[in-house]
mmCIF file of C-alpha atoms and ligand atoms in Angstrom:
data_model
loop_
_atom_site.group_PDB
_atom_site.id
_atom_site.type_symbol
_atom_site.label_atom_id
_atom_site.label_comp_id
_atom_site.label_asym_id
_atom_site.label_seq_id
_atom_site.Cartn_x
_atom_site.Cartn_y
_atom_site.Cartn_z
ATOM 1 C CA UNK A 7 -13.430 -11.013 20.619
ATOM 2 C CA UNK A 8 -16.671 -12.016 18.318
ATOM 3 C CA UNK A 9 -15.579 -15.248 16.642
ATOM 4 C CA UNK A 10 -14.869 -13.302 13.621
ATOM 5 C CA UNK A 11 -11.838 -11.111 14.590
ATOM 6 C CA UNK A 12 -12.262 -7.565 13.128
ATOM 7 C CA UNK A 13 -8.987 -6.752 10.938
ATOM 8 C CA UNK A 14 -7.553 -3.694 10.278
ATOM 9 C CA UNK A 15 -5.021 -3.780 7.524
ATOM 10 C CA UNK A 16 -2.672 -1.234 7.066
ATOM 11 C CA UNK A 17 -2.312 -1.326 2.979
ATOM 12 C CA UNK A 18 -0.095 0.631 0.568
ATOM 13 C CA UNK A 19 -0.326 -1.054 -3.155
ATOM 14 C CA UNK A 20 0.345 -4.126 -4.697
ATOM 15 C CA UNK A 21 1.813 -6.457 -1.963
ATOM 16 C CA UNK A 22 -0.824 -5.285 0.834
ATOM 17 C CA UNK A 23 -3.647 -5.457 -1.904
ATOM 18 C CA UNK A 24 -3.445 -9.225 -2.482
ATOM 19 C CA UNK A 25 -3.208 -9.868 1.083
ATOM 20 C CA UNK A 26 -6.512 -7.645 1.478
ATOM 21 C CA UNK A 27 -7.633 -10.275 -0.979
ATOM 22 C CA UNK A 28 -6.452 -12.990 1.198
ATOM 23 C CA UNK A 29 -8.364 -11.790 4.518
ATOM 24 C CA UNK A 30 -11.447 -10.825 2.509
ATOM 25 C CA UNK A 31 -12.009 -14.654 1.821
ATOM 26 C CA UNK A 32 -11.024 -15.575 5.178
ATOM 27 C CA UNK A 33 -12.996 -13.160 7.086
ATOM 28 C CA UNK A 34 -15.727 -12.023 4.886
ATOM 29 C CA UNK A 35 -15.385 -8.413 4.129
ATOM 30 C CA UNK A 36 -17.878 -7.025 7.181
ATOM 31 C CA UNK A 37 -14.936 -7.796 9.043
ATOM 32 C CA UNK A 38 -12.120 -5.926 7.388
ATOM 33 C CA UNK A 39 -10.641 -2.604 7.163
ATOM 34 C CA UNK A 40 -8.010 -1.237 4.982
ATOM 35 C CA UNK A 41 -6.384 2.309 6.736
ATOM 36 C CA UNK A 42 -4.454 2.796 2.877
ATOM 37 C CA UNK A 43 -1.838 4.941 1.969
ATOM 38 C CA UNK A 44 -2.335 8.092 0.089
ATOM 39 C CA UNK A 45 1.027 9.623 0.456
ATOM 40 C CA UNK A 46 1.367 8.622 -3.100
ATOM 41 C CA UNK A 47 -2.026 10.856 -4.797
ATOM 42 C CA UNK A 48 -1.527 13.368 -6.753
ATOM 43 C CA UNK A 49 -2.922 15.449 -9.615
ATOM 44 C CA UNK A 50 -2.744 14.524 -13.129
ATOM 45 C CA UNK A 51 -4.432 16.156 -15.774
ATOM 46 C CA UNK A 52 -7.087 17.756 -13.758
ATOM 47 C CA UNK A 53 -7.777 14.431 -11.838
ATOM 48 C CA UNK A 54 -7.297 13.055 -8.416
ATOM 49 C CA UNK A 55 -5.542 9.401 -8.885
ATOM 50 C CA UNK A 56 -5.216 7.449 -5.584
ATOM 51 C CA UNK A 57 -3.206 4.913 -6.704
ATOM 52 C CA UNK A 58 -3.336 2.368 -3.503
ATOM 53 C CA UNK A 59 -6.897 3.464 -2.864
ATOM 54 C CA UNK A 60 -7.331 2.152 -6.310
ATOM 55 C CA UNK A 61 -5.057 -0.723 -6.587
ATOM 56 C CA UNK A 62 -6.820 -2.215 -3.010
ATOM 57 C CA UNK A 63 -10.565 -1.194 -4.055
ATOM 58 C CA UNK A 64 -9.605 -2.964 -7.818
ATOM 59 C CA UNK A 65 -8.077 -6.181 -6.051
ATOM 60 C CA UNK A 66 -10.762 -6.223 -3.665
ATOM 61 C CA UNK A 67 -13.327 -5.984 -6.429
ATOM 62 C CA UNK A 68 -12.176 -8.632 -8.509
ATOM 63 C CA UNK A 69 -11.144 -6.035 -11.512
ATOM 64 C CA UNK A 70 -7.054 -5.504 -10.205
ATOM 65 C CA UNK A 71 -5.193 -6.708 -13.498
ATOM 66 C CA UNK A 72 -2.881 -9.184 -11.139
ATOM 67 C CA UNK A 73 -0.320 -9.508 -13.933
ATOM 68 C CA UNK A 74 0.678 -5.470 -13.762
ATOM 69 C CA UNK A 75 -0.729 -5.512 -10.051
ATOM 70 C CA UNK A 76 -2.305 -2.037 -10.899
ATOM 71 C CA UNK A 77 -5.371 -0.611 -12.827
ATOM 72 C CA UNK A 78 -8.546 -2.370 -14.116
ATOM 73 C CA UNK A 79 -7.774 -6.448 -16.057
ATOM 74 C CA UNK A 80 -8.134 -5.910 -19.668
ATOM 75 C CA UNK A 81 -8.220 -2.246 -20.021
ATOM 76 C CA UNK A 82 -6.829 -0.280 -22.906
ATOM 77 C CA UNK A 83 -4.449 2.724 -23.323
ATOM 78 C CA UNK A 84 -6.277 4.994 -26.046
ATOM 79 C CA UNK A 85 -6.396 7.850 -24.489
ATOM 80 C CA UNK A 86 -2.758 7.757 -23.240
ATOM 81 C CA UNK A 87 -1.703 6.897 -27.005
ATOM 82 C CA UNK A 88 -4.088 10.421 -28.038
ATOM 83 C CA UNK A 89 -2.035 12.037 -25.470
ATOM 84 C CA UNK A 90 1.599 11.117 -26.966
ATOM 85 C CA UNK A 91 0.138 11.968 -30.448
ATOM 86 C CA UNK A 92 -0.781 15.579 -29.340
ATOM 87 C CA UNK A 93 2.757 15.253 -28.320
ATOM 88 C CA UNK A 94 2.294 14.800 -24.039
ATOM 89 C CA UNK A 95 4.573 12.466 -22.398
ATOM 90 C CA UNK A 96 1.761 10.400 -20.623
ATOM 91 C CA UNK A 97 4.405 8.039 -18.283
ATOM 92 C CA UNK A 98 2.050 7.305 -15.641
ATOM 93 C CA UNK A 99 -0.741 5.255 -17.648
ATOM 94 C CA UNK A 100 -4.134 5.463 -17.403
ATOM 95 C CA UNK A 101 -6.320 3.131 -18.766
ATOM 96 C CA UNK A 102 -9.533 4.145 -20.690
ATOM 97 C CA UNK A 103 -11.987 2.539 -17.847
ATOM 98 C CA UNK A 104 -9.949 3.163 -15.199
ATOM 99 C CA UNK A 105 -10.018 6.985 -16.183
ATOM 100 C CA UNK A 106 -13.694 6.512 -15.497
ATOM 101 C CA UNK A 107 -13.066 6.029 -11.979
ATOM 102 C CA UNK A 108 -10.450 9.696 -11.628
ATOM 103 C CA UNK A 109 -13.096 11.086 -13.537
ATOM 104 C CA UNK A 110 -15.872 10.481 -11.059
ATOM 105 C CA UNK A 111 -13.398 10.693 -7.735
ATOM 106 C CA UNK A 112 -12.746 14.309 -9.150
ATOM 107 C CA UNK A 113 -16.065 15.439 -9.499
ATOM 108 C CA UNK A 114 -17.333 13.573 -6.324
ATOM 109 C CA UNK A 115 -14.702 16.061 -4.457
ATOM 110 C CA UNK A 116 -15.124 18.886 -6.404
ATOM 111 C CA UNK A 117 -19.043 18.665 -5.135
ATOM 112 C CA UNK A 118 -17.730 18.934 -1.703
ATOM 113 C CA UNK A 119 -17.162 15.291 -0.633
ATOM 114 C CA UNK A 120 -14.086 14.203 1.110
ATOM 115 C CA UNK A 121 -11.986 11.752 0.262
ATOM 116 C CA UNK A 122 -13.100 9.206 2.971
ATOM 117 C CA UNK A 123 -17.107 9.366 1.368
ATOM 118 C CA UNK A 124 -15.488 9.471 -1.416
ATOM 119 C CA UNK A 125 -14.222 6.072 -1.346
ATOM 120 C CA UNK A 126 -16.780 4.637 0.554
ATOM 121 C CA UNK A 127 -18.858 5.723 -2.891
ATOM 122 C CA UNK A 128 -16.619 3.784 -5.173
ATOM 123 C CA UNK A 129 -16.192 0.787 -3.341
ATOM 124 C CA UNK A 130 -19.987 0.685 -2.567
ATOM 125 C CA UNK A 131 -20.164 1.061 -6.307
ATOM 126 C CA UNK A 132 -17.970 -1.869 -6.943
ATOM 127 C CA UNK A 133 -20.018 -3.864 -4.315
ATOM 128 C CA UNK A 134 -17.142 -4.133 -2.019
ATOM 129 C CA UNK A 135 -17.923 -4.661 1.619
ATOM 130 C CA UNK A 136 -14.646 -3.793 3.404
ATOM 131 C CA UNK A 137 -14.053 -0.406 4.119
ATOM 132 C CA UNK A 138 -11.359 1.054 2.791
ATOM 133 C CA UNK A 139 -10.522 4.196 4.857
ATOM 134 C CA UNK A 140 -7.936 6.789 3.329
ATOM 135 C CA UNK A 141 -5.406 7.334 6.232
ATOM 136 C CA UNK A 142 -6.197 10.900 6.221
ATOM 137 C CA UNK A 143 -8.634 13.620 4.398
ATOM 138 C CA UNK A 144 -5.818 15.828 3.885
ATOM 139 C CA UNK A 145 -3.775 15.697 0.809
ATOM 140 C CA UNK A 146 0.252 14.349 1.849
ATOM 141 C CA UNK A 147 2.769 13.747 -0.557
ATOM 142 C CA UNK A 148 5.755 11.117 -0.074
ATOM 143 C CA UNK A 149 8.651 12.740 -1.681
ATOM 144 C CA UNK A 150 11.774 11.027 -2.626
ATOM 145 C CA UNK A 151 14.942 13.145 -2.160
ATOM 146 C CA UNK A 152 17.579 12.399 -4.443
ATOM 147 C CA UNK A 153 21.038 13.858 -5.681
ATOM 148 C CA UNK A 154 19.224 15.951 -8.431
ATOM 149 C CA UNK A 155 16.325 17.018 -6.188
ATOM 150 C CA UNK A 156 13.182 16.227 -3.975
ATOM 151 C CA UNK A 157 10.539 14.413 -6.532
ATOM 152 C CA UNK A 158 7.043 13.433 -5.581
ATOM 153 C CA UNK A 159 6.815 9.668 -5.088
ATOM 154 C CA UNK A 160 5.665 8.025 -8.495
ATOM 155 C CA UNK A 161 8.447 10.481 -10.288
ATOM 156 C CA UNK A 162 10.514 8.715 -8.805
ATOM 157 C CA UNK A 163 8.982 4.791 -8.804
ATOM 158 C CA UNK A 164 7.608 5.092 -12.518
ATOM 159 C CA UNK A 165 8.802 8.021 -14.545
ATOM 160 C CA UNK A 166 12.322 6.945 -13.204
ATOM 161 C CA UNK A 167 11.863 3.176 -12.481
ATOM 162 C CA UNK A 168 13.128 3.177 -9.173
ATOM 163 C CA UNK A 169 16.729 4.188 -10.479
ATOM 164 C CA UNK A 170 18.120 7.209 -8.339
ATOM 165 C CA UNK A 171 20.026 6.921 -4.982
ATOM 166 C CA UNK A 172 17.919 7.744 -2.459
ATOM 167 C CA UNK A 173 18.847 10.359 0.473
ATOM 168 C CA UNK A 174 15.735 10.347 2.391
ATOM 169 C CA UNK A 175 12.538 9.984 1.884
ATOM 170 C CA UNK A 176 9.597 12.370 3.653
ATOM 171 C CA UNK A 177 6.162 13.093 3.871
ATOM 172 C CA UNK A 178 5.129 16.372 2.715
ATOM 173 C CA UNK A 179 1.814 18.236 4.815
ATOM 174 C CA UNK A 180 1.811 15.120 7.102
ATOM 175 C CA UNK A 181 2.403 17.407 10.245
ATOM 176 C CA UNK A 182 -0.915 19.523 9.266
ATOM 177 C CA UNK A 183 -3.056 15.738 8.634
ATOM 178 C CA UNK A 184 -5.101 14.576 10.741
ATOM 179 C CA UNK A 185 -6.521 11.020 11.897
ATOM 180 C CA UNK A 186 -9.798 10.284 10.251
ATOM 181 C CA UNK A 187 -12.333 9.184 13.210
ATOM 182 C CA UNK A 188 -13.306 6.366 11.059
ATOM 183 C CA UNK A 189 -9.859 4.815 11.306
ATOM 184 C CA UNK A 190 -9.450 6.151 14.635
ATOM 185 C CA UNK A 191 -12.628 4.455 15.912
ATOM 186 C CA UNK A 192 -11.618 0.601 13.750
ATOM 187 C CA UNK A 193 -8.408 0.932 15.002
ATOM 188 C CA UNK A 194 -9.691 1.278 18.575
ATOM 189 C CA UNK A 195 -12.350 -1.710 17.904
ATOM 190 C CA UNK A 196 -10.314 -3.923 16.062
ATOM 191 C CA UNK A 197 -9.542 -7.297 17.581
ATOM 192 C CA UNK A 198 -5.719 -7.615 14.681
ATOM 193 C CA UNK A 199 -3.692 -5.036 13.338
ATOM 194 C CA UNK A 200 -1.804 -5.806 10.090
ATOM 195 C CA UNK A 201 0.784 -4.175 8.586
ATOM 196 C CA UNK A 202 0.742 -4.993 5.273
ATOM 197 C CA UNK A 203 3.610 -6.220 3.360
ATOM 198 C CA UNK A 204 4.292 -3.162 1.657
ATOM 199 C CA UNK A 205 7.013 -0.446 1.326
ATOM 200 C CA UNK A 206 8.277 0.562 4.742
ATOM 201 C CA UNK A 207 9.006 3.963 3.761
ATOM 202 C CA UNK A 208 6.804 4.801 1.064
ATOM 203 C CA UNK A 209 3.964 3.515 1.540
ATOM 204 C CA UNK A 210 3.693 2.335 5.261
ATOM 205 C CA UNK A 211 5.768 4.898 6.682
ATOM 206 C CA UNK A 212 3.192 7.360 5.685
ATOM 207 C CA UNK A 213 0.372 5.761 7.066
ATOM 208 C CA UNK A 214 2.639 5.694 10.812
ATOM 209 C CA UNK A 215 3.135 9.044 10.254
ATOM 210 C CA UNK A 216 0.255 10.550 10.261
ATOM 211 C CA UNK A 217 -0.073 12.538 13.715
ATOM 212 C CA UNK A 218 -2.214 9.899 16.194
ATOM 213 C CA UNK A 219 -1.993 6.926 14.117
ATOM 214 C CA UNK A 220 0.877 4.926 16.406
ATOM 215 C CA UNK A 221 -1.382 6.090 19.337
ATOM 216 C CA UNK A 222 -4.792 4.445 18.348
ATOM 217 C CA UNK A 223 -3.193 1.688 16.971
ATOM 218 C CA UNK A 224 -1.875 1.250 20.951
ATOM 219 C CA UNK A 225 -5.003 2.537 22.080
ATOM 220 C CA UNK A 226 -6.560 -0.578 20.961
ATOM 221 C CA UNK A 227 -5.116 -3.264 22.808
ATOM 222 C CA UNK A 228 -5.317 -5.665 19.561
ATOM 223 C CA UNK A 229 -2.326 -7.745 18.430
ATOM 224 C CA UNK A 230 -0.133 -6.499 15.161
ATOM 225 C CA UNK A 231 1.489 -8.265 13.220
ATOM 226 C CA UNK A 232 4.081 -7.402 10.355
ATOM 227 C CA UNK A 233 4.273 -8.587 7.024
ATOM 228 C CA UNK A 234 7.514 -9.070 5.570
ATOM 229 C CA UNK A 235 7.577 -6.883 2.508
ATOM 230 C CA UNK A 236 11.124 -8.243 1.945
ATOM 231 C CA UNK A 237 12.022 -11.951 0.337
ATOM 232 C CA UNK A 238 15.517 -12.067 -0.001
ATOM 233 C CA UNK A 239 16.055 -15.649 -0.833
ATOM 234 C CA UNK A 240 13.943 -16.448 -3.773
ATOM 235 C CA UNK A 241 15.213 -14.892 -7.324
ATOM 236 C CA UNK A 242 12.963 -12.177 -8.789
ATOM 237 C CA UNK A 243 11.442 -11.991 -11.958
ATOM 238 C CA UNK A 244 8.788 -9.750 -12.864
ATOM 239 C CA UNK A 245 9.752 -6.427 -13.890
ATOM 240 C CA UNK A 246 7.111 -5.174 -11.445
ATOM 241 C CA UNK A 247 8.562 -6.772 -8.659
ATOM 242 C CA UNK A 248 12.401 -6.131 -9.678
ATOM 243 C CA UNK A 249 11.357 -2.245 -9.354
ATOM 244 C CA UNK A 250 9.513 -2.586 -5.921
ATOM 245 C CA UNK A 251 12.637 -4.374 -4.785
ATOM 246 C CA UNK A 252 14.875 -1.509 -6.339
ATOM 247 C CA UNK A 253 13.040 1.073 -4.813
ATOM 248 C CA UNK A 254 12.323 -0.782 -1.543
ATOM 249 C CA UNK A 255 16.277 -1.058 -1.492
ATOM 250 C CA UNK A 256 17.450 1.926 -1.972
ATOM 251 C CA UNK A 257 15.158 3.764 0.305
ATOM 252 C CA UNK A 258 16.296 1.324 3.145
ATOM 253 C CA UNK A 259 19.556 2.482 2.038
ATOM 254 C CA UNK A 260 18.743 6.103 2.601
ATOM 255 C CA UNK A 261 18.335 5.305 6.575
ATOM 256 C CA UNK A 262 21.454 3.258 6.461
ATOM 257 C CA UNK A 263 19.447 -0.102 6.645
ATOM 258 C CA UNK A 264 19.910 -3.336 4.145
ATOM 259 C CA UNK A 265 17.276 -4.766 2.137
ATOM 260 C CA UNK A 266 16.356 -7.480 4.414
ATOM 261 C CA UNK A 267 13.533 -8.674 6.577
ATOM 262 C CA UNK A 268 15.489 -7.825 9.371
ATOM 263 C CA UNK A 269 16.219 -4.403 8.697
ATOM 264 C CA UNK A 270 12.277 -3.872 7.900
ATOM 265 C CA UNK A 271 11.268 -5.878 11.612
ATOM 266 C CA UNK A 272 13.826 -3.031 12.990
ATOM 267 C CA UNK A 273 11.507 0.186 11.791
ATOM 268 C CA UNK A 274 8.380 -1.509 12.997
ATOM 269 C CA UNK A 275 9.960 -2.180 16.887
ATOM 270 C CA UNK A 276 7.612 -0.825 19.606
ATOM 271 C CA UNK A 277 5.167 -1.148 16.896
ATOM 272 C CA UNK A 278 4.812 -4.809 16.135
ATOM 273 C CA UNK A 279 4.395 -7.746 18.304
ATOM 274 C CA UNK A 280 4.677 -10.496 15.421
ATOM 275 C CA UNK A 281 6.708 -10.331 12.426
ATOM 276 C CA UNK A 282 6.318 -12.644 9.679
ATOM 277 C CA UNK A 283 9.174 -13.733 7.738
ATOM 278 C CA UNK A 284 8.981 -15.480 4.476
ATOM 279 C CA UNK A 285 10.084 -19.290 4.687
ATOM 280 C CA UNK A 286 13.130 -18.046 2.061
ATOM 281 C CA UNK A 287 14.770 -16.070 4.800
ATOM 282 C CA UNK A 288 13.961 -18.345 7.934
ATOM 283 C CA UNK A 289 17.481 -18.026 8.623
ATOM 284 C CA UNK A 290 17.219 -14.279 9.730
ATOM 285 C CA UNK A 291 14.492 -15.770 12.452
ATOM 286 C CA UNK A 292 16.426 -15.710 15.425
ATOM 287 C CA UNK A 293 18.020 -12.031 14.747
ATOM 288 C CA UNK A 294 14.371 -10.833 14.556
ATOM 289 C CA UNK A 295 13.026 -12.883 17.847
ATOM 290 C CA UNK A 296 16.209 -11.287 19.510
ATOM 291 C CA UNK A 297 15.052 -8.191 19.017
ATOM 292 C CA UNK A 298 11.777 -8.139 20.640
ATOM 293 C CA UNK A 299 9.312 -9.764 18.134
ATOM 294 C CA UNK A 300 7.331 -13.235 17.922
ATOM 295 C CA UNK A 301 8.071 -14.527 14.085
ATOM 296 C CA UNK A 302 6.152 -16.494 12.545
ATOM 297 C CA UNK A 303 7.540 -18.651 9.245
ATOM 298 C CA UNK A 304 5.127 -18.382 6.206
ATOM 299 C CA UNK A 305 4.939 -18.462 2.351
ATOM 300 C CA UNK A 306 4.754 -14.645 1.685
ATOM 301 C CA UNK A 307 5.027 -14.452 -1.992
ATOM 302 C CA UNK A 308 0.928 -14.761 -2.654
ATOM 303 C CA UNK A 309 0.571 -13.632 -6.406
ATOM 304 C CA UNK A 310 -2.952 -15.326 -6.306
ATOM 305 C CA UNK A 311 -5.850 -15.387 -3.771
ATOM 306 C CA UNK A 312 -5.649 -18.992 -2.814
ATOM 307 C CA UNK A 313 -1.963 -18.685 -1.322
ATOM 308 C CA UNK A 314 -3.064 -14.936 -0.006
ATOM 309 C CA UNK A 315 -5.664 -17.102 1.994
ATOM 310 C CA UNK A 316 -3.413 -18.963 3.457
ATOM 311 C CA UNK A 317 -1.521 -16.361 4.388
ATOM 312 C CA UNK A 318 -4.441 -14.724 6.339
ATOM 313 C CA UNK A 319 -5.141 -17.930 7.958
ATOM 314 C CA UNK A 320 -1.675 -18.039 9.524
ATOM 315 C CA UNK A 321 -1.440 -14.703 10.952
ATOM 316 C CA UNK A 322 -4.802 -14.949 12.530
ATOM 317 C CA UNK A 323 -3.398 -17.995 13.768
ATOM 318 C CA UNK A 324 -0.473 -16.592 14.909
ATOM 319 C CA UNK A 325 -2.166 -14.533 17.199
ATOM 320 C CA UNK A 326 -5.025 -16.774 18.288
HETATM 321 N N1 FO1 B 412 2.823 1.832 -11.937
HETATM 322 C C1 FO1 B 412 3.740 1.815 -12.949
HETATM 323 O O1 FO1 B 412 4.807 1.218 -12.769
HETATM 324 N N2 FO1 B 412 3.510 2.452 -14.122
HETATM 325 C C2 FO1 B 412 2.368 3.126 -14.378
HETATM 326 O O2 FO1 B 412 2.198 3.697 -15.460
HETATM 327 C C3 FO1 B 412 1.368 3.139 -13.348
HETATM 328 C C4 FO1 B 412 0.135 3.772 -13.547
HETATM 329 C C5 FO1 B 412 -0.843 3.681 -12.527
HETATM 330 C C6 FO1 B 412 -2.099 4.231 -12.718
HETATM 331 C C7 FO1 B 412 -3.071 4.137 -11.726
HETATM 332 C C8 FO1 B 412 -2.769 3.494 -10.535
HETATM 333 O O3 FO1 B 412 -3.722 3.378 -9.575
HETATM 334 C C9 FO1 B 412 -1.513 2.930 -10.314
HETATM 335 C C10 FO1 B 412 -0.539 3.025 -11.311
HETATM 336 N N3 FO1 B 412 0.729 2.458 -11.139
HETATM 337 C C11 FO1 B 412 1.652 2.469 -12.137
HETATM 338 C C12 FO1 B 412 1.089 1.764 -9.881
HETATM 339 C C13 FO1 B 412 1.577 2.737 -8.819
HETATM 340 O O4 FO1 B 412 2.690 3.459 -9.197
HETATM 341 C C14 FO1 B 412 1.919 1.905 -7.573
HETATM 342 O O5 FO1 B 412 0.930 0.959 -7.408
HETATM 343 C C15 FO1 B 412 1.886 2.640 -6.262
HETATM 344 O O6 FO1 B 412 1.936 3.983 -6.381
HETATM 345 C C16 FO1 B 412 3.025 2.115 -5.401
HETATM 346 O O7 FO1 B 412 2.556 1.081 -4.643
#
């Protein structure tokens, strides 16, 4: 292992995003990957949005507004205001600069480019130095089923706030993806796999899914580690993270599984070697080591860089 250890970081959106944040400052960013979730992209108004493509290259960059944990700090809704005034219901905002960004991705892939280059263009762009690898080039959809219907993923998160049960939850065209060799190839040389601490369903889930991915991350030998996406003892606040919770919940639900760090450890078994638990729920510790996994006790709720740091520290450590 060089004395740098070469991460890859399996990201979906907000949670995974400031822990991206955490390793760039511990690692420098030659030595990260992100393999990010893209079960969530879709087309809106003519445009390709990539919403954890975006949310990890914006945190990375130094733009991510941390307060919403989405889109560009400080950007305005004009455009989205125009649209309600021509009478569109607009319920997935996006800002005026970070249109700029759909608006390029779009005609970057209308000229022929795949997603992968396409990426790689926008965070060279940004001046970001980790590569952030799309899991696959073909377009997947998470869809959430529910009692009035299947609805593509951010129907369900934002236009309906995370509200309906949840029957199941699947990943439509996954079956006809394909591994990118990019990730293939930093999975196979990485010295640490993390999975981030992000939706197990909806956003990691997809990532796992896609045919080969469970294979090279085995193929390369390397440690992984879990992130607990899951704090069950501390009290929630933000609105943001009240509707991650709600949705985190009640997709667990859908596989008969409770929203705890225990049920989560459970999906990632013959996956994970480490799981790390948030100091909150130490108490579910010995359940998880019973099942198979090392666990490691950390501070997992990392709203700013410095405790995402820390963070990253630790579960380099925790592998050693
Ligand atoms: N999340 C919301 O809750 N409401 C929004 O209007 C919204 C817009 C949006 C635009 C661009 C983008 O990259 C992300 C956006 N998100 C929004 C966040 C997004 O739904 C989530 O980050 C992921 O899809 C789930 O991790």
């Amino acid at each position: 292992m060089s004395q740098v250890p070469r991460v890859a970081l399996l990201a979906g959106g907000v949670g995974s995003s400031r822990l991206a944040v955490g390793f760039e400052r511990v690692l420098g960013e030659a030595h990260l990957t992100l393999v990010v979730n893209t079960g969530d992209d879709h087309w809106r108004y003519g445009l390709r949005i990539c919403p954890d493509l975006d949310t990890n290259m914006y945190a990375l960059a130094g733009l991510q507004d941390r307060q919403r944990g989405w889109g560009l700090a400080g950007d305005t809704f004009t455009t989205m205001a125009r649209l309600r005034e021509l009478g569109d219901d607009p319920w997935f905002s996006l800002g005026d600069r970070d249109l700029a960004t759909h608006l390029l991705r779009t005609a970057l892939l209308g000229a022929g480019m795949g997603i992968a280059e396409v990426t790689q263009q926008l965070a060279g762009r940004l001046g970001i130095n980790a590569r952030l690898l799309p899991m696959t080039e073909a377009e997947v959809g998470t869809m959430i089923h529910t009692p009035d219907g299947v609805i593509p993923f951010e129907d369900f998160f934002v236009r309906l706030g995370a509200r309906p049960r949840v029957e199941d939850v699947s990943y439509e065209g996954i079956d006809q993806s394909t591994l990118n060799p990019l990730t293939r190839r930093a999975l196979e040389a990485c010295d640490l796999v993390v999975i981030g601490p992000s939706n197990p369903l909806s956003s990691i889930g997809p990532i796992l899914a896609v045919p080969g991915m469970r294979d090279a991350i085995k193929a390369s030998a390397a440690p992984v580690v879990a992130v607990t996406p899951v704090v069950s003892g501390v009290p929630i606040s933000a609105e943001g993270e009240r509707r991650r919770a709600r949705s985190r919940a009640a997709q667990l639900s859908a596989r008969g599984l409770d929203h705890r760090a225990v049920d989560v450890a459970g999906l990632y078994r013959n996956l994970a070697d480490v799981f790390v638990l948030d100091e909150a729920d130490q108490a579910e510790a010995a359940e998880i080591r019973s099942s198979g996994f090392g666990v490691m006790v950390a501070n997992t709720l990392i709203p700013e860089p410095d405790a995402a740091a820390i963070l990253a520290e630790k579960v380099l450590k925790a592998v050693g």
